[in-house]
N, CA, C and O atoms as a Tripos MOL2 file, in Angstrom:
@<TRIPOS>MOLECULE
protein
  284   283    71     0     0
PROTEIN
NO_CHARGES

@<TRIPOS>ATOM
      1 N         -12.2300    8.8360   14.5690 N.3       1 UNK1
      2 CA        -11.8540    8.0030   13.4390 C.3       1 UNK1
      3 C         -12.7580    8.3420   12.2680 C.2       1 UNK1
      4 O         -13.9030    7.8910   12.2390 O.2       1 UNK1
      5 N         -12.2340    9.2090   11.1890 N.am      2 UNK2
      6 CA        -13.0270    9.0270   10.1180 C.3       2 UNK2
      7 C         -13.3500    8.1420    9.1960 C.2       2 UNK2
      8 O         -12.7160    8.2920    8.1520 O.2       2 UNK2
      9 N         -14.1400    7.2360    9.2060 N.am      3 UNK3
     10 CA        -14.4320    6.4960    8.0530 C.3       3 UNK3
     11 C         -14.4620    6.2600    7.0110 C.2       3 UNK3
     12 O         -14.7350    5.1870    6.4740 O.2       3 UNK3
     13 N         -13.9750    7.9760    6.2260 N.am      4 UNK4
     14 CA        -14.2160    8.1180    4.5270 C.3       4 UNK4
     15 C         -12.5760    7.9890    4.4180 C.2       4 UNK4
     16 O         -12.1400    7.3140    3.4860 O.2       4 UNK4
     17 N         -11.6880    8.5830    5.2920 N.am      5 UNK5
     18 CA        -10.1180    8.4340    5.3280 C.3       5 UNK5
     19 C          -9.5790    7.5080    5.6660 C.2       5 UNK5
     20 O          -8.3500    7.5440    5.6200 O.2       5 UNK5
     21 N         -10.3360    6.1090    6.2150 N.am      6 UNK6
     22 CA         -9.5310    5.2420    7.0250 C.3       6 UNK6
     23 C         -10.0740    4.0350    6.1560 C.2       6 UNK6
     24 O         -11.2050    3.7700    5.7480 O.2       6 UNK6
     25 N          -8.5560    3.2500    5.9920 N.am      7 UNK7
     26 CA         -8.3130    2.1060    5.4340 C.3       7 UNK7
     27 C          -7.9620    1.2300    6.6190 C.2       7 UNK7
     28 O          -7.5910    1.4000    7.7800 O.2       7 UNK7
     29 N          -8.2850    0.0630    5.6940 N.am      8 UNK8
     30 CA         -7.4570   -1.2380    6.6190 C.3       8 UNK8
     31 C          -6.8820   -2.2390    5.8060 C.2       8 UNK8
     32 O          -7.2670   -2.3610    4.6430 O.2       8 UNK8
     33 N          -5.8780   -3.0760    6.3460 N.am      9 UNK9
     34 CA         -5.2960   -3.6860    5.4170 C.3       9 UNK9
     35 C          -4.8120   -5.1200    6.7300 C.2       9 UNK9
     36 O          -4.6450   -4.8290    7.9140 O.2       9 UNK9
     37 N          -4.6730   -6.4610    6.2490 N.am     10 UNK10
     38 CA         -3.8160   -7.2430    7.0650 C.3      10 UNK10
     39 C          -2.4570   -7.6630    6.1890 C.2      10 UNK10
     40 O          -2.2250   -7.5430    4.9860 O.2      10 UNK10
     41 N          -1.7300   -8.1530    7.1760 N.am     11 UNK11
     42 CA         -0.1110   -8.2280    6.8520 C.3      11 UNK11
     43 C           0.3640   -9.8960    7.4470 C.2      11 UNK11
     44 O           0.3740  -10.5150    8.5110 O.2      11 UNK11
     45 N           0.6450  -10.0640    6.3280 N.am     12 UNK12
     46 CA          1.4420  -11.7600    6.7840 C.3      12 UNK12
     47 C           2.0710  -12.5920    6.3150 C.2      12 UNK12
     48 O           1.6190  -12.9560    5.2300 O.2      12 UNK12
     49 N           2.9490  -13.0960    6.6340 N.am     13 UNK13
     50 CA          4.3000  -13.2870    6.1510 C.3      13 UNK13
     51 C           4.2240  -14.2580    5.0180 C.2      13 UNK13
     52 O           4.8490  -14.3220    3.9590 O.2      13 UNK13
     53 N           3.0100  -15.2060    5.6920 N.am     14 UNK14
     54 CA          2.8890  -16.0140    4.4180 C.3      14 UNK14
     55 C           1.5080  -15.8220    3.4730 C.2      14 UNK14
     56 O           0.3190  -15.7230    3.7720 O.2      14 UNK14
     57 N           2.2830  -15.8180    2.0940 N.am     15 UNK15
     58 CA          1.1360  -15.1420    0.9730 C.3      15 UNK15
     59 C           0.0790  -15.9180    1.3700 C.2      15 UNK15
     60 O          -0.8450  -15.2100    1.7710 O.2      15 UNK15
     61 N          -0.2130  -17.3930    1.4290 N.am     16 UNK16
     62 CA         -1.7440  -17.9750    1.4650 C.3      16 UNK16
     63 C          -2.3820  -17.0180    2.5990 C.2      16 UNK16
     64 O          -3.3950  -16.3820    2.3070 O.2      16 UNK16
     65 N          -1.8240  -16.9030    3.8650 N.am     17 UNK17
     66 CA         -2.4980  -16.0440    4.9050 C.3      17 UNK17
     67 C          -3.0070  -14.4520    4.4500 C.2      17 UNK17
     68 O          -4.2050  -14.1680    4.4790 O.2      17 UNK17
     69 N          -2.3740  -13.8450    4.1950 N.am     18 UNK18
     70 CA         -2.2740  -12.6190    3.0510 C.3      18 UNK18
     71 C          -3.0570  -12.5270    2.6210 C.2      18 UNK18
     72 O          -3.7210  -11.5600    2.9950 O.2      18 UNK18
     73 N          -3.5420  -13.2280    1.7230 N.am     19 UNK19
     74 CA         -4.4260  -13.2210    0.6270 C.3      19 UNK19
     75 C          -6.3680  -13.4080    1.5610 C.2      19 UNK19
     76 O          -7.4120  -13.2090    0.9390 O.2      19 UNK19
     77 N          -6.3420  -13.5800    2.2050 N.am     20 UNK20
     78 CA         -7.4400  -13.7150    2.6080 C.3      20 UNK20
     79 C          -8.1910  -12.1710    3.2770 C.2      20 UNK20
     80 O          -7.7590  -11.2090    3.9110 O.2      20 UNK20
     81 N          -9.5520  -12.5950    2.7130 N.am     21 UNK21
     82 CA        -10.9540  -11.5350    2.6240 C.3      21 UNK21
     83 C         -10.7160  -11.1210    3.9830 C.2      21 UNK21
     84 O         -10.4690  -11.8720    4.9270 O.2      21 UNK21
     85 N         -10.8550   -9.2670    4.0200 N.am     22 UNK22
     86 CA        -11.1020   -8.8590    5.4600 C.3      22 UNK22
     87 C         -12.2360   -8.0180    5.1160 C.2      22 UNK22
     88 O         -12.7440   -7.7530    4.0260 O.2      22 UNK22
     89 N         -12.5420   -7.6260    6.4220 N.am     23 UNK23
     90 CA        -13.5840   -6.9580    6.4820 C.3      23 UNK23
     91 C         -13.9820   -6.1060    8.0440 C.2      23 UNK23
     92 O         -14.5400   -6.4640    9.0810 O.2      23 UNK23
     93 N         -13.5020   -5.1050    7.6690 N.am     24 UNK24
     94 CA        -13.8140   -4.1590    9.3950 C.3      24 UNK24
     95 C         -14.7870   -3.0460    9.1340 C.2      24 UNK24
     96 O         -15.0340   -2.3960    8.1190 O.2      24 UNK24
     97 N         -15.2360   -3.0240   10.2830 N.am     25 UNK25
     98 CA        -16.5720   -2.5650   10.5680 C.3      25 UNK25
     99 C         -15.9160   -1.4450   11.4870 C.2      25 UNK25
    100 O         -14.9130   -1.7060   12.1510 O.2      25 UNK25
    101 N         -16.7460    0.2980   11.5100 N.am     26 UNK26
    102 CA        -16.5870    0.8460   11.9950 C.3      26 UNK26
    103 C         -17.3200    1.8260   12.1170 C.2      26 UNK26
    104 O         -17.2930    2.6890   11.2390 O.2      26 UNK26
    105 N         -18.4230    1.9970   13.5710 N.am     27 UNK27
    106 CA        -19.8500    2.4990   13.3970 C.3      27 UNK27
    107 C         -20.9390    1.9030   11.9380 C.2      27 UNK27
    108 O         -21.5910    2.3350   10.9880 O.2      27 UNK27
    109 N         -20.5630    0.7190   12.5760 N.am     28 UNK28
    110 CA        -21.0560   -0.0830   11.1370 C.3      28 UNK28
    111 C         -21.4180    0.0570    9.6710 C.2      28 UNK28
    112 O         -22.3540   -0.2790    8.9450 O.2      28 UNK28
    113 N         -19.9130    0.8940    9.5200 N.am     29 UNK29
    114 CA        -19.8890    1.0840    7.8740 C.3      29 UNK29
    115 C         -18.2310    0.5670    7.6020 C.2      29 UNK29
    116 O         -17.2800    0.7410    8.3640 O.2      29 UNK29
    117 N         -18.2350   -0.0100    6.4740 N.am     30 UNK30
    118 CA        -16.9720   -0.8900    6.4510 C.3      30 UNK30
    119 C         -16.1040    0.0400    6.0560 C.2      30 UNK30
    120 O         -16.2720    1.1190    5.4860 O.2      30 UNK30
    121 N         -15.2810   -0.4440    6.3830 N.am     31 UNK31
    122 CA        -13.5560    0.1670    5.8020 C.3      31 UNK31
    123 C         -13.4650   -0.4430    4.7750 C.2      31 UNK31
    124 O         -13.9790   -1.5210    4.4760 O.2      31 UNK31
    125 N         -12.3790    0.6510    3.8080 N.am     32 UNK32
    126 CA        -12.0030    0.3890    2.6280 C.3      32 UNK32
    127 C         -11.1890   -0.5320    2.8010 C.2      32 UNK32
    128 O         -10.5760   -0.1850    3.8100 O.2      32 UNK32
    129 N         -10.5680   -2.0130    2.2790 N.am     33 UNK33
    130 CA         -9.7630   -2.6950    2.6250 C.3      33 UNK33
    131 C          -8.4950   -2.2310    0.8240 C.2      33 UNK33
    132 O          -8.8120   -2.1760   -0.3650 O.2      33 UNK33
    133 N          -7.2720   -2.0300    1.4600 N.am     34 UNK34
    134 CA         -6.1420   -1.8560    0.5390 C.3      34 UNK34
    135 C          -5.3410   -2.9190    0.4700 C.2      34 UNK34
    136 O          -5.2900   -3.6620    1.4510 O.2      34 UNK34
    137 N          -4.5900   -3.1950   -0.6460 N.am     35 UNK35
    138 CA         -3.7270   -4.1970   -0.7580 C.3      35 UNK35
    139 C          -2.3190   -3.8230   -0.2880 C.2      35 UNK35
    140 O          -1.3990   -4.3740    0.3160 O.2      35 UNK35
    141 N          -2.6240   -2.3960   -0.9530 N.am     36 UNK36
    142 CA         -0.8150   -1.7180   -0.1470 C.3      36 UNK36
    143 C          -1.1210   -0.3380    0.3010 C.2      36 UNK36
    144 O          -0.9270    0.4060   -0.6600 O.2      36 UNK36
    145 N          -1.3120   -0.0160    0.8040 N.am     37 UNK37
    146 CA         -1.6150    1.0450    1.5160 C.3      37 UNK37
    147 C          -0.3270    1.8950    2.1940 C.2      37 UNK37
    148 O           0.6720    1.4700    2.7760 O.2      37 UNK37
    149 N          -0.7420    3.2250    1.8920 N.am     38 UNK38
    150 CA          0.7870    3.5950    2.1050 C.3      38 UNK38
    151 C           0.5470    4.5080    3.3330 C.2      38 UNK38
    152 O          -0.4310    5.2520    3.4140 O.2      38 UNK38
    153 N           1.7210    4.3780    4.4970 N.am     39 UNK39
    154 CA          1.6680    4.4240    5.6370 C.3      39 UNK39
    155 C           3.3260    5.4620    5.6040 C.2      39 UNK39
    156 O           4.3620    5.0820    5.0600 O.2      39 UNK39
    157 N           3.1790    6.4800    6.1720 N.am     40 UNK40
    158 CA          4.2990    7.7130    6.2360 C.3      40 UNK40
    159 C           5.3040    7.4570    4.8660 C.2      40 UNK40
    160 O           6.5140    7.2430    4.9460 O.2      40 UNK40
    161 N           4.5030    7.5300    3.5690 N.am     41 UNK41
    162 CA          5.7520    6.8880    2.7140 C.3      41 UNK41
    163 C           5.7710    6.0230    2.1310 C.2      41 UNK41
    164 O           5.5840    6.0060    0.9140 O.2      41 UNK41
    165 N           6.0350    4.9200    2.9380 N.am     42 UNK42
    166 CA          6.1190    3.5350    2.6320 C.3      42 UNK42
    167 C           5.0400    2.8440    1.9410 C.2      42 UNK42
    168 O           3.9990    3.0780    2.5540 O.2      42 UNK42
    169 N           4.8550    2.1840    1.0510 N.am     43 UNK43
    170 CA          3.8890    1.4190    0.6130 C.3      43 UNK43
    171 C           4.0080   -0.1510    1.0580 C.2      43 UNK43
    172 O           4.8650   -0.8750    0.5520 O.2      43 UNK43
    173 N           3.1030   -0.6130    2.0220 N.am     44 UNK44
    174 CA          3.2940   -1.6180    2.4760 C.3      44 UNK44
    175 C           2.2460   -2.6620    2.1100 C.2      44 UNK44
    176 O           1.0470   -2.3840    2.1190 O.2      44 UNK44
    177 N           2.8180   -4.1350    1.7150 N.am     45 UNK45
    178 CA          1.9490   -5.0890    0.5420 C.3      45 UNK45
    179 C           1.6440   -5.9470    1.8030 C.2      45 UNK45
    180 O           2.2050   -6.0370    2.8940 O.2      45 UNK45
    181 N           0.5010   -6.5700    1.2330 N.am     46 UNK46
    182 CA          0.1100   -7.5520    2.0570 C.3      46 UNK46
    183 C           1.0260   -8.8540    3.2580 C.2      46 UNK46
    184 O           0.7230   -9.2930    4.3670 O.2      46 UNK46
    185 N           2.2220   -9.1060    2.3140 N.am     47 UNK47
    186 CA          3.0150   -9.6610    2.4260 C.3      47 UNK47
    187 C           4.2090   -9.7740    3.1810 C.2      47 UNK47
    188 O           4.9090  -10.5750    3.8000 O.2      47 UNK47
    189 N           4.0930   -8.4140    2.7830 N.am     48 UNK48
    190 CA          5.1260   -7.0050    3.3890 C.3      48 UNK48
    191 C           6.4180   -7.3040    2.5290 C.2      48 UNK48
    192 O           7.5270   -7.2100    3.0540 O.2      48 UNK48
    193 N           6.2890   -7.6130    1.3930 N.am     49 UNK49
    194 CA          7.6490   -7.6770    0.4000 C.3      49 UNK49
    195 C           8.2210   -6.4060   -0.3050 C.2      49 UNK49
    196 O           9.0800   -6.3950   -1.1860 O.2      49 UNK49
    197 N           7.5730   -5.3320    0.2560 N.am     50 UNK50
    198 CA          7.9730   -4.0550   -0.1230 C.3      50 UNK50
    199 C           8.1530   -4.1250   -1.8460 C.2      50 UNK50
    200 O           9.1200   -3.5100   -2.2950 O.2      50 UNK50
    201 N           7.3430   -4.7810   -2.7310 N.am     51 UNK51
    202 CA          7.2860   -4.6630   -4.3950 C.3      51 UNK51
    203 C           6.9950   -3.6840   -4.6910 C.2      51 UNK51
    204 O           7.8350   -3.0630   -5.3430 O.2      51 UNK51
    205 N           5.4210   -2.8700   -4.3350 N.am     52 UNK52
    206 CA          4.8390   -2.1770   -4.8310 C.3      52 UNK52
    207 C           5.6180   -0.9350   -4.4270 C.2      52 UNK52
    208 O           5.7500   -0.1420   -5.3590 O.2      52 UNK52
    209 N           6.2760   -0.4900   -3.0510 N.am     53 UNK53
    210 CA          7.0810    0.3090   -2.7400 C.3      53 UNK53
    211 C           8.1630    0.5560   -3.6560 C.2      53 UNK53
    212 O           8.3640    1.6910   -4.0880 O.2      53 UNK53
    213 N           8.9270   -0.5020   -4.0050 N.am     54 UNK54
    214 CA         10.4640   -0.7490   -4.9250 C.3      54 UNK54
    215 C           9.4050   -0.2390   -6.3520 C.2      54 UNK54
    216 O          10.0060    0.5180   -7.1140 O.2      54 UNK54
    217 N           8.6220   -0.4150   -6.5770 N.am     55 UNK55
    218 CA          8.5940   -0.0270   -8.0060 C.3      55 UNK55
    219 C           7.8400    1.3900   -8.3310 C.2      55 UNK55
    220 O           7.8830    1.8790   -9.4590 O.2      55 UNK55
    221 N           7.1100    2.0360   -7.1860 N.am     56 UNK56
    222 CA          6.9510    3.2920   -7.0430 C.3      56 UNK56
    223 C           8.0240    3.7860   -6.6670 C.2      56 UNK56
    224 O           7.7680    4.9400   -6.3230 O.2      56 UNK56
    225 N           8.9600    3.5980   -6.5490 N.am     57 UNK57
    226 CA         10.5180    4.4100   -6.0800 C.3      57 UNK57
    227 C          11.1480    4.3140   -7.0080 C.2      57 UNK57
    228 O          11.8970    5.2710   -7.2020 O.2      57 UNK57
    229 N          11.1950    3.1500   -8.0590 N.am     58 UNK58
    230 CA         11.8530    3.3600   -9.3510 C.3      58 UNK58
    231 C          11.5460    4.1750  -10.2630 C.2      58 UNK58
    232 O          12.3400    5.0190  -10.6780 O.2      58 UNK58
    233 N          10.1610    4.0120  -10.7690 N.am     59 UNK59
    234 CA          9.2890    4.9830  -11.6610 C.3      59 UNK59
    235 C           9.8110    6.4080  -11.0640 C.2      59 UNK59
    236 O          10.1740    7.1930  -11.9400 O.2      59 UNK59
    237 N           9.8910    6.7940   -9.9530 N.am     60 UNK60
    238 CA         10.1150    8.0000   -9.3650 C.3      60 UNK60
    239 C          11.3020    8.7320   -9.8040 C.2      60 UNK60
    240 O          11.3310    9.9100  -10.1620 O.2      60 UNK60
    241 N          12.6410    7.6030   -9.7140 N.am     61 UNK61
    242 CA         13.9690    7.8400   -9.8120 C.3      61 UNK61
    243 C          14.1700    7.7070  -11.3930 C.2      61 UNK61
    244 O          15.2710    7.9970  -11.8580 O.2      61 UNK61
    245 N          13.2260    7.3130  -12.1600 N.am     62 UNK62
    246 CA         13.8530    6.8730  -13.6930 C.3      62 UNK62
    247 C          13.1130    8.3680  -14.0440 C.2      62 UNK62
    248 O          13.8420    9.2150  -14.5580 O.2      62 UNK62
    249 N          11.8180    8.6890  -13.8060 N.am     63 UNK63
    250 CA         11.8270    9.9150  -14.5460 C.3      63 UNK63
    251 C          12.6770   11.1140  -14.0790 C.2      63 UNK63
    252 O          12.7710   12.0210  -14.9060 O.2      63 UNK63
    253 N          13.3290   11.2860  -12.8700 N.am     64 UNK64
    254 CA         13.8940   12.1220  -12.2360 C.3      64 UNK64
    255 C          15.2720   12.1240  -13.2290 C.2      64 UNK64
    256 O          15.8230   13.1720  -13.5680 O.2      64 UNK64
    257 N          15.7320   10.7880  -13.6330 N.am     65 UNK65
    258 CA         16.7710   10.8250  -14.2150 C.3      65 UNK65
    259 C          16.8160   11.0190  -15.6650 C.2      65 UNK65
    260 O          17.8800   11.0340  -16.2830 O.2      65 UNK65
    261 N          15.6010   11.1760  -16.2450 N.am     66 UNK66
    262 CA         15.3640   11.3840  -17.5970 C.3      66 UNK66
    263 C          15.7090   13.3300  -17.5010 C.2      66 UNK66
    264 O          16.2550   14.1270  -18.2630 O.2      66 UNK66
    265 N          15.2120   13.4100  -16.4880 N.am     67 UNK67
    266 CA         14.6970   14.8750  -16.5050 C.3      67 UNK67
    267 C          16.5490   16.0560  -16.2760 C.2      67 UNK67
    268 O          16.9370   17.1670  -16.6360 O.2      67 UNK67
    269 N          17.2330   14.6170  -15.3040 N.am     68 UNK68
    270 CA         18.5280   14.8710  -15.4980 C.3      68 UNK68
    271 C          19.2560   14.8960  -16.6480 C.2      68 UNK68
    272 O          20.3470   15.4400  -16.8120 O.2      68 UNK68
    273 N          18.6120   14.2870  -17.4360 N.am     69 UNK69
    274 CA         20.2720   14.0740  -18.8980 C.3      69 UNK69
    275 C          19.6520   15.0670  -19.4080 C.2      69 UNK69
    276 O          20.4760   15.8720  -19.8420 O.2      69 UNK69
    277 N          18.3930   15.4660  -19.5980 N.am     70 UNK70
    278 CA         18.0000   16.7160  -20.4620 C.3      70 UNK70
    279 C          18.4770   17.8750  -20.3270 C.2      70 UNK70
    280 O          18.5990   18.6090  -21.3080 O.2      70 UNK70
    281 N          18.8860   18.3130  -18.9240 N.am     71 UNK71
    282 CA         19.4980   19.3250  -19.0220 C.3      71 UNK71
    283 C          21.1430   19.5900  -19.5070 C.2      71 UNK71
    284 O          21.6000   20.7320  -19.5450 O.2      71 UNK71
@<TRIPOS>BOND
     1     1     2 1
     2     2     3 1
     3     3     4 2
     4     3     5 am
     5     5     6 1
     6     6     7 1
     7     7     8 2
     8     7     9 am
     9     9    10 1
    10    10    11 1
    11    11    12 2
    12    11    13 am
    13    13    14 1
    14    14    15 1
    15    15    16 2
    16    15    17 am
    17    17    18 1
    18    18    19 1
    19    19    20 2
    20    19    21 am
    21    21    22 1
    22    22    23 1
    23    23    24 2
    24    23    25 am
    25    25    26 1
    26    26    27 1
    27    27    28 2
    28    27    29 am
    29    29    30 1
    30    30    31 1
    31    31    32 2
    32    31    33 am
    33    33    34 1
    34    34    35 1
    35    35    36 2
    36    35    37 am
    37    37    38 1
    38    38    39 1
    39    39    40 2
    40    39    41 am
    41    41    42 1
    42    42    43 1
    43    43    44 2
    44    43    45 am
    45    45    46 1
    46    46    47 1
    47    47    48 2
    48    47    49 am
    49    49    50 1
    50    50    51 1
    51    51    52 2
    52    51    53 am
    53    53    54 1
    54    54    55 1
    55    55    56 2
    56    55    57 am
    57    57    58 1
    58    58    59 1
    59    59    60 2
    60    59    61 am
    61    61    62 1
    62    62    63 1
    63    63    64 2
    64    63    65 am
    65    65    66 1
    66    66    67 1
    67    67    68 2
    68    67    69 am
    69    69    70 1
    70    70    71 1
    71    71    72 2
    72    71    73 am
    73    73    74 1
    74    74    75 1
    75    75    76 2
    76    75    77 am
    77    77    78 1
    78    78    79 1
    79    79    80 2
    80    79    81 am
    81    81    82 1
    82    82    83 1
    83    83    84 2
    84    83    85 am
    85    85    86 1
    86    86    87 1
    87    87    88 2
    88    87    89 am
    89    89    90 1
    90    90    91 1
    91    91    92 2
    92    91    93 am
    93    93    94 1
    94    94    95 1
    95    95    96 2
    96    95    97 am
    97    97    98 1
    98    98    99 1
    99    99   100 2
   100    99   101 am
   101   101   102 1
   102   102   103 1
   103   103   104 2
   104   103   105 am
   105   105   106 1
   106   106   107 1
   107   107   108 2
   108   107   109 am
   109   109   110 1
   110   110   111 1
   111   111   112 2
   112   111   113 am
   113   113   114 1
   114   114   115 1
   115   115   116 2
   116   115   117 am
   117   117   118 1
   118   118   119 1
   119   119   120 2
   120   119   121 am
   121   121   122 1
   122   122   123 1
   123   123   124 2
   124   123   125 am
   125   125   126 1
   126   126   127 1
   127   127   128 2
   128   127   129 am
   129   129   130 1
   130   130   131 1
   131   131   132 2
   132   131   133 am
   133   133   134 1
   134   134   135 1
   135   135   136 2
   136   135   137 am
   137   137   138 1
   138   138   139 1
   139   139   140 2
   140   139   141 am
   141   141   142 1
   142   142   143 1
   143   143   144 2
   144   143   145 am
   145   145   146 1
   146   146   147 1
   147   147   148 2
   148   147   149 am
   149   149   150 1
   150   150   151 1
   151   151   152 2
   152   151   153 am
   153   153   154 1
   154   154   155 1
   155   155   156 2
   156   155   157 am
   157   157   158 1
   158   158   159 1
   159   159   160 2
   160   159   161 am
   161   161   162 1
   162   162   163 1
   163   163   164 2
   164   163   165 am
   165   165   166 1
   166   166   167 1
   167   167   168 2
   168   167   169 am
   169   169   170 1
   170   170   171 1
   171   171   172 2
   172   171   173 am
   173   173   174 1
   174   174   175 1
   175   175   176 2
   176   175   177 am
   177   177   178 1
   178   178   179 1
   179   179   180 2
   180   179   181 am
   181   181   182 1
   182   182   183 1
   183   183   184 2
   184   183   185 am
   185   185   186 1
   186   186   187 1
   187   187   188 2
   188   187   189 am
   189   189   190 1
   190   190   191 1
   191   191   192 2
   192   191   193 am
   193   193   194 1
   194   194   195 1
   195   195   196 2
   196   195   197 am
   197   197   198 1
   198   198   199 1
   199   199   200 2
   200   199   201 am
   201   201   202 1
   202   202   203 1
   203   203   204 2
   204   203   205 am
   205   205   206 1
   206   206   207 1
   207   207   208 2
   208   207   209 am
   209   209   210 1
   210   210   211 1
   211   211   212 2
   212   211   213 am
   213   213   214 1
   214   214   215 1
   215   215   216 2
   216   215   217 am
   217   217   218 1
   218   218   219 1
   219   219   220 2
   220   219   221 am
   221   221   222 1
   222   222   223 1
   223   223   224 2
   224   223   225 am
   225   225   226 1
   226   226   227 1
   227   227   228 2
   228   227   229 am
   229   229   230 1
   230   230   231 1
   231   231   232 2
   232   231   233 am
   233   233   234 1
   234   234   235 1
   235   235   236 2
   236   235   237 am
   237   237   238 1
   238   238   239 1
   239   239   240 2
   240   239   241 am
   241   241   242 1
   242   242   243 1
   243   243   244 2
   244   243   245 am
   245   245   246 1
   246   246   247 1
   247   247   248 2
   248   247   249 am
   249   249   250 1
   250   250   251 1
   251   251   252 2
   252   251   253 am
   253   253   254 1
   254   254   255 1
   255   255   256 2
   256   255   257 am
   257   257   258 1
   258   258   259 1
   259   259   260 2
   260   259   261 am
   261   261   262 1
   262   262   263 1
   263   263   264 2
   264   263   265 am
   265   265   266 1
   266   266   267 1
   267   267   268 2
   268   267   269 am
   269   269   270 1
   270   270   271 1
   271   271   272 2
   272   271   273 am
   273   273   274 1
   274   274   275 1
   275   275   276 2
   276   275   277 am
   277   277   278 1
   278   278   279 1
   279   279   280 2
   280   279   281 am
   281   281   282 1
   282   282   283 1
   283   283   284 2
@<TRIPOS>SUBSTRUCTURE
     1 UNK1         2 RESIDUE 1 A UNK
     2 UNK2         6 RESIDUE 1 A UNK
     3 UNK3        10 RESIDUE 1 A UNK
     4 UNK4        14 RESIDUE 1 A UNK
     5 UNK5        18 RESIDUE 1 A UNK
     6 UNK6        22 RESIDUE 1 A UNK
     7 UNK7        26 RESIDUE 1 A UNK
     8 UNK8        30 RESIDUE 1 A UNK
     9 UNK9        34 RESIDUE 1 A UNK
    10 UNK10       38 RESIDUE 1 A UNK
    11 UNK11       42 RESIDUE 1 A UNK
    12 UNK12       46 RESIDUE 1 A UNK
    13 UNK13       50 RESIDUE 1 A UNK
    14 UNK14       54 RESIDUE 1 A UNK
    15 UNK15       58 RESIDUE 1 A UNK
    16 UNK16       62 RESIDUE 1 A UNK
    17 UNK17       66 RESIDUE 1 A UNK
    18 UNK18       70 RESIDUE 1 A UNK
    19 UNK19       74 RESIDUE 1 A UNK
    20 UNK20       78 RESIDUE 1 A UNK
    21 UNK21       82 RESIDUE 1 A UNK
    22 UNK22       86 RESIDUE 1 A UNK
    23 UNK23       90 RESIDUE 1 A UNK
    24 UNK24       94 RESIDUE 1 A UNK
    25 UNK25       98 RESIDUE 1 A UNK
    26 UNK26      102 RESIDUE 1 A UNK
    27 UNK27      106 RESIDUE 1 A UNK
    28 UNK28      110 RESIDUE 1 A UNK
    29 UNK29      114 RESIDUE 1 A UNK
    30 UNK30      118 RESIDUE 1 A UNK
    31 UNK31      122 RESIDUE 1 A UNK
    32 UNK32      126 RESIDUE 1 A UNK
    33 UNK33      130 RESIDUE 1 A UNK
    34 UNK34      134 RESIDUE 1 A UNK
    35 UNK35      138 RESIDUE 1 A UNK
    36 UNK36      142 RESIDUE 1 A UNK
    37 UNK37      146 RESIDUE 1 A UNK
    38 UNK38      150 RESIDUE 1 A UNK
    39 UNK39      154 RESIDUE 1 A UNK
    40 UNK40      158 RESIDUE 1 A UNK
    41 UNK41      162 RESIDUE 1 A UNK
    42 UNK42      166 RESIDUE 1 A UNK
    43 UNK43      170 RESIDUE 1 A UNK
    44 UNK44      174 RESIDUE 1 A UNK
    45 UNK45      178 RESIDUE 1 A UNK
    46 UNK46      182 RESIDUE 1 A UNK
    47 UNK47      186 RESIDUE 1 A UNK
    48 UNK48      190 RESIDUE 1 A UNK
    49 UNK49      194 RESIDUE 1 A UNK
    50 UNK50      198 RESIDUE 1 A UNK
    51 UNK51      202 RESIDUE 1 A UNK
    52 UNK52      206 RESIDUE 1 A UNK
    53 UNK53      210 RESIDUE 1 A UNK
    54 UNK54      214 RESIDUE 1 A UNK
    55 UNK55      218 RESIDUE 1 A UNK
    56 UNK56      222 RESIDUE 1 A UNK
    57 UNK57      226 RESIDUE 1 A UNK
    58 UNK58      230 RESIDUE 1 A UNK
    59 UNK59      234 RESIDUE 1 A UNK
    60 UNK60      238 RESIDUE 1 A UNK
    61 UNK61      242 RESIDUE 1 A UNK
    62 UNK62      246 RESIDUE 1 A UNK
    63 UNK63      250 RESIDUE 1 A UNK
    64 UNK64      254 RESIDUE 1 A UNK
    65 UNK65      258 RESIDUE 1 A UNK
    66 UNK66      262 RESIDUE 1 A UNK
    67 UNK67      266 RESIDUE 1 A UNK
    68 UNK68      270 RESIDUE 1 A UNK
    69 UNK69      274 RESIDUE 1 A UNK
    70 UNK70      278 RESIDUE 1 A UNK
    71 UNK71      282 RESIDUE 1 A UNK
């Protein structure tokens, strides 16, 4: 397990739960904790409301489509 590459994040359905401080330890140096951390792709939110995903996929598709009418 590398420590400089490895994040952690918790997930829960309800935002008050969500929102709360983590903190993992590993060879007792902490992990980076992420809010959305993206996992094969996916950007997954605390919440798991897939926002931050939907709006990195838009930005993606709106310049793709700018890049379409130009030609």
């Amino acid at each position: 397990l590398s420590v400089g590459k490895t994040v952690a994040a918790a997930y829960h359905l309800s935002t008050r739960e969500a929102r709360r401080e983590l903190e993992v330890r590993v060879n007792n140096k902490c992990l980076e904790v992420q809010q959305a951390p993206k996992y094969f792709g996916v950007r997954l939110d605390r919440s798991l409301s897939f926002k931050k995903h939907l709006e990195e996929v838009k930005a993606k598709v709106t310049s793709r489509v700018v890049l379409i009418r130009r030609l």
